[in-house]
Coordinates of C-alpha atoms and ligand atoms in Angstrom, one line a residue:
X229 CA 45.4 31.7 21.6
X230 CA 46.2 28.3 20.5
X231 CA 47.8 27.6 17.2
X232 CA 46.4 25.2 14.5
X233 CA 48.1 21.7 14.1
X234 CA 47.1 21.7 10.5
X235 CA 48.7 21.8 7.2
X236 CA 46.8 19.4 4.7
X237 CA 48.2 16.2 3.0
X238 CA 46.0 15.7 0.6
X239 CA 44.9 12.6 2.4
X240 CA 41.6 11.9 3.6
X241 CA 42.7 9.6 6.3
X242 CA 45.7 11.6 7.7
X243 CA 43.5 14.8 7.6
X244 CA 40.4 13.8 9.2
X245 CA 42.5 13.0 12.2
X246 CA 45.1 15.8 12.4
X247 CA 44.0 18.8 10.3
X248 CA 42.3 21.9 12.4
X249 CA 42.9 20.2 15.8
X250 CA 43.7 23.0 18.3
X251 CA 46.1 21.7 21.3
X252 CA 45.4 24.4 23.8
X253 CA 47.6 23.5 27.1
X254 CA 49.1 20.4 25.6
X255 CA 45.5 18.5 25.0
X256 CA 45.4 16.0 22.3
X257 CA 42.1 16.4 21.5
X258 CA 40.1 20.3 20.8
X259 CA 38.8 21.1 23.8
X260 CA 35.2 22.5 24.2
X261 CA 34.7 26.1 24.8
X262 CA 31.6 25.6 25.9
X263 CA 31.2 29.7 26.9
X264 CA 28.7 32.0 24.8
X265 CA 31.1 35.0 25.7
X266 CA 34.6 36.0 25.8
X267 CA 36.0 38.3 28.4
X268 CA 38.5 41.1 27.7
X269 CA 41.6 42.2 30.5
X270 CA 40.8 45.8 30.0
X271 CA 39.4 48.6 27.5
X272 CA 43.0 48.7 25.7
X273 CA 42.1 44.8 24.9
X274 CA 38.8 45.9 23.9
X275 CA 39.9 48.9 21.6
X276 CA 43.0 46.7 19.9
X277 CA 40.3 43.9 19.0
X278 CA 38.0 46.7 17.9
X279 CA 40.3 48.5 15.4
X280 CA 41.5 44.5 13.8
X281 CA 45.3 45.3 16.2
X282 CA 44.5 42.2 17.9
X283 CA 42.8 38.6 17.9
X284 CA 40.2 37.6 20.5
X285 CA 37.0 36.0 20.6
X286 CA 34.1 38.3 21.5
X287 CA 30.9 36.4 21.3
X288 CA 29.4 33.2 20.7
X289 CA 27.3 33.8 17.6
X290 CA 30.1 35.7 16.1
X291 CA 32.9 32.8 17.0
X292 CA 34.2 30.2 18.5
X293 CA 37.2 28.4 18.8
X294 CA 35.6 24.7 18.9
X295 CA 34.2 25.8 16.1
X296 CA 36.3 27.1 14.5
X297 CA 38.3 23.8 14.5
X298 CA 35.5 21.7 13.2
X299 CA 35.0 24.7 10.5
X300 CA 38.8 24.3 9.6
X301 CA 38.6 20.1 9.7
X302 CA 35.4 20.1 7.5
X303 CA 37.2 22.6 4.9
X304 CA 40.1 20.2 4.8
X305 CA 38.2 17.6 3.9
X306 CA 35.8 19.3 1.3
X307 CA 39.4 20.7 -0.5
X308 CA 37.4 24.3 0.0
X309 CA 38.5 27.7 1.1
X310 CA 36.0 28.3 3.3
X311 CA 33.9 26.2 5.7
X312 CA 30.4 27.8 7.9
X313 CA 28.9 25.7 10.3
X314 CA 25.2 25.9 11.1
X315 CA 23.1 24.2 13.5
X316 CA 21.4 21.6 10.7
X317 CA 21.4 21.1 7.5
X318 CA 18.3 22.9 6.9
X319 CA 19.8 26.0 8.3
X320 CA 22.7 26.0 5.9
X321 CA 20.8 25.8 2.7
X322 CA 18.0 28.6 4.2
X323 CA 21.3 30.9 4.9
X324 CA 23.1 29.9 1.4
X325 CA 19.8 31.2 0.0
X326 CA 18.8 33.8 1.5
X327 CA 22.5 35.4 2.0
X328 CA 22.8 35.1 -2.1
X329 CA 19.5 35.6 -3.9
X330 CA 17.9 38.9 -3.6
X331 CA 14.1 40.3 -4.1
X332 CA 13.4 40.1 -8.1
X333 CA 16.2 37.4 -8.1
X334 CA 15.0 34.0 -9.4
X335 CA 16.6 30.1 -8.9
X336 CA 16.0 26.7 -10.9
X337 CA 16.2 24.2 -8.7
X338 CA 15.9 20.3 -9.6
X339 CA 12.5 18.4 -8.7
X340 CA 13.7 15.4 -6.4
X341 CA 15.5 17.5 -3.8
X342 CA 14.4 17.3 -0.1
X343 CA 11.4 18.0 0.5
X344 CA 11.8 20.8 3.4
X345 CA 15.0 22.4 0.3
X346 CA 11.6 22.6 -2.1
X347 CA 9.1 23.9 0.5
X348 CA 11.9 26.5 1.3
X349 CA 12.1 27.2 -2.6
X350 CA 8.8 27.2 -3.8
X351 CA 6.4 27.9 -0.9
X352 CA 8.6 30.3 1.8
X353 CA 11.2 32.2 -1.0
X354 CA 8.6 33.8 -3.2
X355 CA 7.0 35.6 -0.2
X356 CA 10.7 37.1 -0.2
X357 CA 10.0 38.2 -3.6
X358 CA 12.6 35.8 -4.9
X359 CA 11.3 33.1 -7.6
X360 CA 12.2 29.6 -8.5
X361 CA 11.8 27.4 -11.5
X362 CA 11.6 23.7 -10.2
X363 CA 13.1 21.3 -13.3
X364 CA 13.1 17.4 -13.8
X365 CA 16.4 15.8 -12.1
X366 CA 18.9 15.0 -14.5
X367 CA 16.9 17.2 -17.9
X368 CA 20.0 20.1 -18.7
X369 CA 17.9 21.3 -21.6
X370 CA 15.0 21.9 -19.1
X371 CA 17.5 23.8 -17.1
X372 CA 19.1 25.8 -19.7
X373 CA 15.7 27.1 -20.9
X374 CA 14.4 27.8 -17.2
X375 CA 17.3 30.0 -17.0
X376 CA 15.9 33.7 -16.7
X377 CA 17.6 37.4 -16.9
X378 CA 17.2 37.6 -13.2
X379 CA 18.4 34.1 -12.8
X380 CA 21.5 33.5 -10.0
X381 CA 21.9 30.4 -8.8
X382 CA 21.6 26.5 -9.8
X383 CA 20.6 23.9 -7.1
X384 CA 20.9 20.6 -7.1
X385 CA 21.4 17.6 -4.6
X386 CA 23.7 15.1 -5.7
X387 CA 22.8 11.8 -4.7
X388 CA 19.1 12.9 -3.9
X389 CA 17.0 11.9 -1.9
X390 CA 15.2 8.4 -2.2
X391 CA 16.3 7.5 -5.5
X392 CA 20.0 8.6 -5.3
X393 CA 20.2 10.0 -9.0
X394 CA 23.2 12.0 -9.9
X395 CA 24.1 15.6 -11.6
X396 CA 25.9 15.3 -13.9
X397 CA 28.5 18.1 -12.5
X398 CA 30.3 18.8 -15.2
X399 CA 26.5 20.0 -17.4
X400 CA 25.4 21.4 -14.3
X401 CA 28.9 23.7 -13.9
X402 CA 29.0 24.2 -17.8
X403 CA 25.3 25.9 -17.4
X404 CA 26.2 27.5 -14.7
X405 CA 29.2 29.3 -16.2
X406 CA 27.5 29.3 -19.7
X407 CA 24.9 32.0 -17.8
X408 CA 26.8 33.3 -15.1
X409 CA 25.1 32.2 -12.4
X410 CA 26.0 30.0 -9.4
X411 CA 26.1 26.5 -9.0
X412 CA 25.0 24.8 -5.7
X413 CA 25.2 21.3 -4.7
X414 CA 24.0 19.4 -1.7
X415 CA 26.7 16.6 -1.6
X416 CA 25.3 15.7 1.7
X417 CA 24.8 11.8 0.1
X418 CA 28.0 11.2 -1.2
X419 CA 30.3 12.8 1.4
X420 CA 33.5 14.3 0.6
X421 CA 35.1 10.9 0.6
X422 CA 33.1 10.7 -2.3
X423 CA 32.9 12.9 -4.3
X424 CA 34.3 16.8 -4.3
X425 CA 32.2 19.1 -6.4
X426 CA 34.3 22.4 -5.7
X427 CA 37.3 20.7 -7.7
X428 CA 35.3 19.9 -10.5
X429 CA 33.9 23.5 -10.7
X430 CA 30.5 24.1 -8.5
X431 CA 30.6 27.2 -6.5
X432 CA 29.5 26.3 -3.3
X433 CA 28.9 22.9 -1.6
X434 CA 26.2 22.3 1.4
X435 CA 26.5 19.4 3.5
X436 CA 23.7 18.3 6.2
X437 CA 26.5 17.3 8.9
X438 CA 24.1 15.3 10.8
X439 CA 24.7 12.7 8.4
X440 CA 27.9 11.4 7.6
X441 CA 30.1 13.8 8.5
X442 CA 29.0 13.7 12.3
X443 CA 28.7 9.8 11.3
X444 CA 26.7 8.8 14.7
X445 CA 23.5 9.7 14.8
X446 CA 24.0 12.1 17.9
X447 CA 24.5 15.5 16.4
X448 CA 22.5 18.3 14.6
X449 CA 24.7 20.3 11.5
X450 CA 24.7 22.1 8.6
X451 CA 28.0 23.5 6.4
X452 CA 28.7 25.4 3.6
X453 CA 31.1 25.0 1.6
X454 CA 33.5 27.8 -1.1
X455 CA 35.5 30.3 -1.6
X456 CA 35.8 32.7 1.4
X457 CA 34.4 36.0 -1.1
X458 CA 32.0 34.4 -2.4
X459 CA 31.0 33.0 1.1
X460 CA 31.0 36.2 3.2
X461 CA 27.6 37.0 3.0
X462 CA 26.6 33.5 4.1
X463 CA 28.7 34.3 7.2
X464 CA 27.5 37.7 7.9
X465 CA 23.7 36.1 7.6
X466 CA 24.8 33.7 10.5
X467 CA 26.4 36.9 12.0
X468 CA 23.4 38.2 11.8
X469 CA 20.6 35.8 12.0
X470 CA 22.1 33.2 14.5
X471 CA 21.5 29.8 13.5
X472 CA 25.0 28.6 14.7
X473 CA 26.0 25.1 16.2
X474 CA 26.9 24.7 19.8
X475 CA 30.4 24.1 21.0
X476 CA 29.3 20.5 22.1
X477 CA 28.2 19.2 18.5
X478 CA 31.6 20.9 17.3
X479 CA 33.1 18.4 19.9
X480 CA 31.0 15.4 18.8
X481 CA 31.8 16.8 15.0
X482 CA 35.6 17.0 15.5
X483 CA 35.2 13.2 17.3
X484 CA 33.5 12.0 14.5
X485 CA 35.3 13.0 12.0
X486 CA 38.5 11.4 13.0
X487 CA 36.9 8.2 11.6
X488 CA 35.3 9.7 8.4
X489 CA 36.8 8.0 5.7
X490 CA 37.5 4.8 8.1
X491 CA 33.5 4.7 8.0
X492 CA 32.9 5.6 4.4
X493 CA 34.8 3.3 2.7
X494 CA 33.4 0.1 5.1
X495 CA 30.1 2.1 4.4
X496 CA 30.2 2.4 0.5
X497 CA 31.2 -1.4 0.4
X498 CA 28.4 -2.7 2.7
X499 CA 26.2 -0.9 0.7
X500 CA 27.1 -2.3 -2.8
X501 CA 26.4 -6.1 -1.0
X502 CA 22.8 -4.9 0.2
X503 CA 21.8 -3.4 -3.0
X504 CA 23.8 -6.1 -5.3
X505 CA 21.7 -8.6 -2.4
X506 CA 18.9 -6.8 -2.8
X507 CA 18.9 -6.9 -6.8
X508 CA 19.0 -10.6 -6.5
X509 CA 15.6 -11.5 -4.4
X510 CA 12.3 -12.2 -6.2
X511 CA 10.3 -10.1 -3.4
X512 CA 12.1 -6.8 -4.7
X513 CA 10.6 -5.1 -7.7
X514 CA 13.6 -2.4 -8.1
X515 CA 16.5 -1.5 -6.4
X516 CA 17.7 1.9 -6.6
X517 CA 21.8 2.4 -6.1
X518 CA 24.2 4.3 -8.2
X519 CA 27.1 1.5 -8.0
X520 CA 24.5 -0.7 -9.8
X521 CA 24.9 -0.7 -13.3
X522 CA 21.0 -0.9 -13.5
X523 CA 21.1 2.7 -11.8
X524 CA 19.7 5.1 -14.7
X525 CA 22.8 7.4 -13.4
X526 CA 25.6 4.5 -12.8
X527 CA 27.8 5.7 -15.8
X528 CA 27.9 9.5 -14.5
X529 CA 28.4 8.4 -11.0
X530 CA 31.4 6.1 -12.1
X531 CA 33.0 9.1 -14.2
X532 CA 32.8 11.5 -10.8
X533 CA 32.5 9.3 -7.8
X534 CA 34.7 7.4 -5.9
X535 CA 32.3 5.6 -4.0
X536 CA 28.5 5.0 -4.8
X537 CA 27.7 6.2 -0.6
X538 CA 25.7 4.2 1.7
X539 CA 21.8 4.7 1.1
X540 CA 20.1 1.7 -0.7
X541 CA 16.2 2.5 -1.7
X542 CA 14.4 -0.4 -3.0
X543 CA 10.5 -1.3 -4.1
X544 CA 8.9 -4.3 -2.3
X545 CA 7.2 -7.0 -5.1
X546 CA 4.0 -6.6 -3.7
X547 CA 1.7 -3.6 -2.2
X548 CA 1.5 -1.3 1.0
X549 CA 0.7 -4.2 3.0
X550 CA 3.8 -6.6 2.0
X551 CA 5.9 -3.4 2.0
X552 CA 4.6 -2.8 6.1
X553 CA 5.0 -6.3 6.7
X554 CA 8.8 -6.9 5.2
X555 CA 9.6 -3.5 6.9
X556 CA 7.7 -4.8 10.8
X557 CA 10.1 -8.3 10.0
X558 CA 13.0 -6.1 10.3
X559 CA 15.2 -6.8 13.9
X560 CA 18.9 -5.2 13.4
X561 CA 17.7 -2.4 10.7
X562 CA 15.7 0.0 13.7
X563 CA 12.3 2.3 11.9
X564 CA 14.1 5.9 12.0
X565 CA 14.1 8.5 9.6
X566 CA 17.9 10.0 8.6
X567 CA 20.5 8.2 8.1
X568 CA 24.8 8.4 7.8
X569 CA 25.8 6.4 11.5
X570 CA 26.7 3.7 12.5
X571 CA 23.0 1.8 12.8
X572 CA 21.4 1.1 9.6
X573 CA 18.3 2.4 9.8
X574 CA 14.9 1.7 7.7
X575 CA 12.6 4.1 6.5
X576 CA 9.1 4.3 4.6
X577 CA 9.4 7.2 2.7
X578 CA 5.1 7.4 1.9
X579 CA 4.6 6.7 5.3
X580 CA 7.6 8.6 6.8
X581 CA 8.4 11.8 5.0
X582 CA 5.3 12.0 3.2
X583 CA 2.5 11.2 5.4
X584 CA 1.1 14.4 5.0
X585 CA 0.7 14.0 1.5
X586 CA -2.7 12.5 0.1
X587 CA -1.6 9.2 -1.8
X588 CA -2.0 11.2 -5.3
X589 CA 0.5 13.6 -4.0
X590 CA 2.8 11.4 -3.2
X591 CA 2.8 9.4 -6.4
X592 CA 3.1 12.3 -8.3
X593 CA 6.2 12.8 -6.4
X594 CA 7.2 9.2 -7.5
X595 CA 6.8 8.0 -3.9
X596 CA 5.1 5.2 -4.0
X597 CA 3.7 3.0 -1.2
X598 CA 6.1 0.1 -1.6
X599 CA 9.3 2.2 -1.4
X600 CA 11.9 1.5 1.4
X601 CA 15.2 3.4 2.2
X602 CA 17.8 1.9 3.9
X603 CA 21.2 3.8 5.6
X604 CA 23.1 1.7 5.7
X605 CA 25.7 1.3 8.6
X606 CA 28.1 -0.5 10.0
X607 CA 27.2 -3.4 11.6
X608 CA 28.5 -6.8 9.9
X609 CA 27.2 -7.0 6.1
X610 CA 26.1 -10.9 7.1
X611 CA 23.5 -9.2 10.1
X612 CA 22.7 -6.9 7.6
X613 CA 21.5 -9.5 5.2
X614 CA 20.5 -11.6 6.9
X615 CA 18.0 -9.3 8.4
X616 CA 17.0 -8.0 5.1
X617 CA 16.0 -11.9 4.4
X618 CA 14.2 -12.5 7.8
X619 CA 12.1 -9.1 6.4
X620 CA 11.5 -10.7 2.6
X621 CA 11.1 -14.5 4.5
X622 CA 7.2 -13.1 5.6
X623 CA 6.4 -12.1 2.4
X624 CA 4.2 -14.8 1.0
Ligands
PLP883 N1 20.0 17.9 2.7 C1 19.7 16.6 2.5 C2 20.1 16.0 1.2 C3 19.0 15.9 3.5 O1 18.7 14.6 3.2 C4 18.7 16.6 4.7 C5 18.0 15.9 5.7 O2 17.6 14.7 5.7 C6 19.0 17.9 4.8 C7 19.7 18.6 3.8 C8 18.7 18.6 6.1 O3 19.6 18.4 7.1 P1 19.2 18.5 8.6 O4 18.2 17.5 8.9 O5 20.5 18.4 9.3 O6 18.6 19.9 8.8

């Protein structure tokens, strides 16, 4: 078995390229063990492994050394003890959930998290037996007082999801400790080139790797992020349950990653020109971004973020039909839903994530028709705004 290439500057850049890499036969780059199983020489190979006398692989759901690697990168990068890789996002926060709270158990969760985190939470959890309280984003006091006996764990997203507004961490991990319960955060938004909740306290960290961390817009991922303890029943649930990513995406993950902060940084700069663009143009009612100082969060994003990330959400001056319009002008920006590569892609959020919603629904979710999100990527801020401005040029 290869050995790991891998001890940690400190440094995003040098990190992201060297840390976890496993060399087997002199490769440069972690090569894919694209096998579900693992074969033994002979029954005294078999016993050894069996009684913890000797390291080997045994089966794909259990392990695997690609994986393993990406795990080790990601960990690197988050500053955390533990890394668990899942096959999407939504697979790591259903396993950080339902590996941690019990039947009887409750959670407080905050209202503006992603929609299929809340369905989980509110709609497929309580037939579990296990309760949450859902409270307005950014409201400690509501928090604090949702807090129950039976209470374990805090969630929250941090930026959410379309109007990027920020936890303050350091309420959110005083509660948490205050009440002895966990804190969770979906940093999937800010990236850990951005910010790094573990140091500042929260328990565990989830990041939907199909975003940034994959950074192409080719991959499916999930990870969670903590300390290995506190983590083992998340991995046993995977263990268990399956629910693991393929030794190709760990590939494609590994790839990606070399890049990471390479991408961020261009990313988190781009992003301040759109929104500081965006802020500027008559046909925009609102532009939601935490770098703005117009953000209702800027000042707690400055205190715990390096950068501000790379999704811009903005309201069209108009109605649905100017919104459709600005967003059918569009040429470069391309109509997809995620975001975190290298494309910058546009979404309707009404029309997109919530068509399923009636209207009322949705504005009582604050979605409201003229909203538009934008990922933004890395093509040449100039085609990016000048896009944006062939878009507004059709409103009347
Ligand atoms: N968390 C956040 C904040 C997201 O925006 C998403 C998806 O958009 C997820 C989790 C789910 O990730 P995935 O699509 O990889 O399952």
């Amino acid at each position: 078995m290869s050995e790991y290439i891998d001890e940690p500057t400190g440094r995003c850049d040098t990190d992201a390229v060297h840390c976890g890499e496993q060399r087997w036969l002199g490769s440069l780059t972690t090569p894919i063990a694209l096998t579900s199983t693992f074969v033994f020489k002979d029954m005294n190979e078999v016993q050894a492994f069996g009684q913890g006398q000797a390291d080997h692989y045994e089966y794909g759901r259990y392990g695997n050394p690609t994986r393993e690697a990406a795990e080790r990168k990601l960990a690197v990068l988050e500053n955390a003890d533990r890394c668990i890789l899942f096959d999407s996002g939504m697979s790591a926060v259903s396993a950080t959930l339902m590996a941690l709270c019990s039947q009887g158990q409750h959670l407080v969760i905050t209202d503006d998290a992603y929609k299929q985190t809340l369905n989980i939470v509110t709609k497929i959890l309580p037939r579990f037996g296990i309760e949450a309280t859902v409270v307005p984003m950014g409201d400690y006091q509501a928090m604090a007082a949702a807090i129950r006996e039976n209470t374990v764990m805090l969630f929250s997203e941090s930026p959410t999801n379309p109007y990027l507004n920020i936890a303050d961490v350091e309420c959110f991990v005083g509660l948490a400790r205050k009440y002895k319960v966990l804190s969770v955060i979906d940093s999937t938004f800010a990236t850990p080139y951005n910010q790094r909740p573990l140091e500042q306290g929260v328990d565990i960290v989830i990041h939907s790797t199909t975003k940034y961390l994959g950074g192409h817009n080719d991959i499916l991922g999930g990870a969670v992020f903590g300390k290995a303890g506190l983590l083992d029943p998340v991995y046993q649930w995977r263990r268990a349950t399956g629910g693991v990513i393929d030794p190709m995406s760990c590939y494609l993950l590994i790839r990606g990653l070399k890049t990471f902060s390479l991408r961020v940084d261009r990313l988190n700069k781009t992003a301040m020109q759109v929104a500081e663009f965006l802020e500027k143009q008559p046909k925009v009612r609102k532009v939601y971004y935490p770098g703005l100082p117009s953000h209702r969060h800027h000042e707690i994003a400055r205190r715990q973020m390096r950068g501000f990330g790379a999704v811009v959400t903005f309201e069209i001056n108009g109605d649905l039909a100017d919104t459709l319009n600005f967003i059918n002008g569009l040429k470069l920006c391309l109509l997809a839903p995620s975001l975190g590569g290298p494309e910058t892609l546009v979404t309707h959020p009404a029309l997109m994530s919530y068509y399923r919603e009636t209207r009322e629904e949705r504005y009582r979710l604050g979605i409201v028709d003229e909203l538009v999100r934008l990922s933004v990527g890395l093509e040449d801020p100039e085609d990016i705004l000048a896009d944006l401005q062939r878009g507004l040029d059709r409103l009347a």
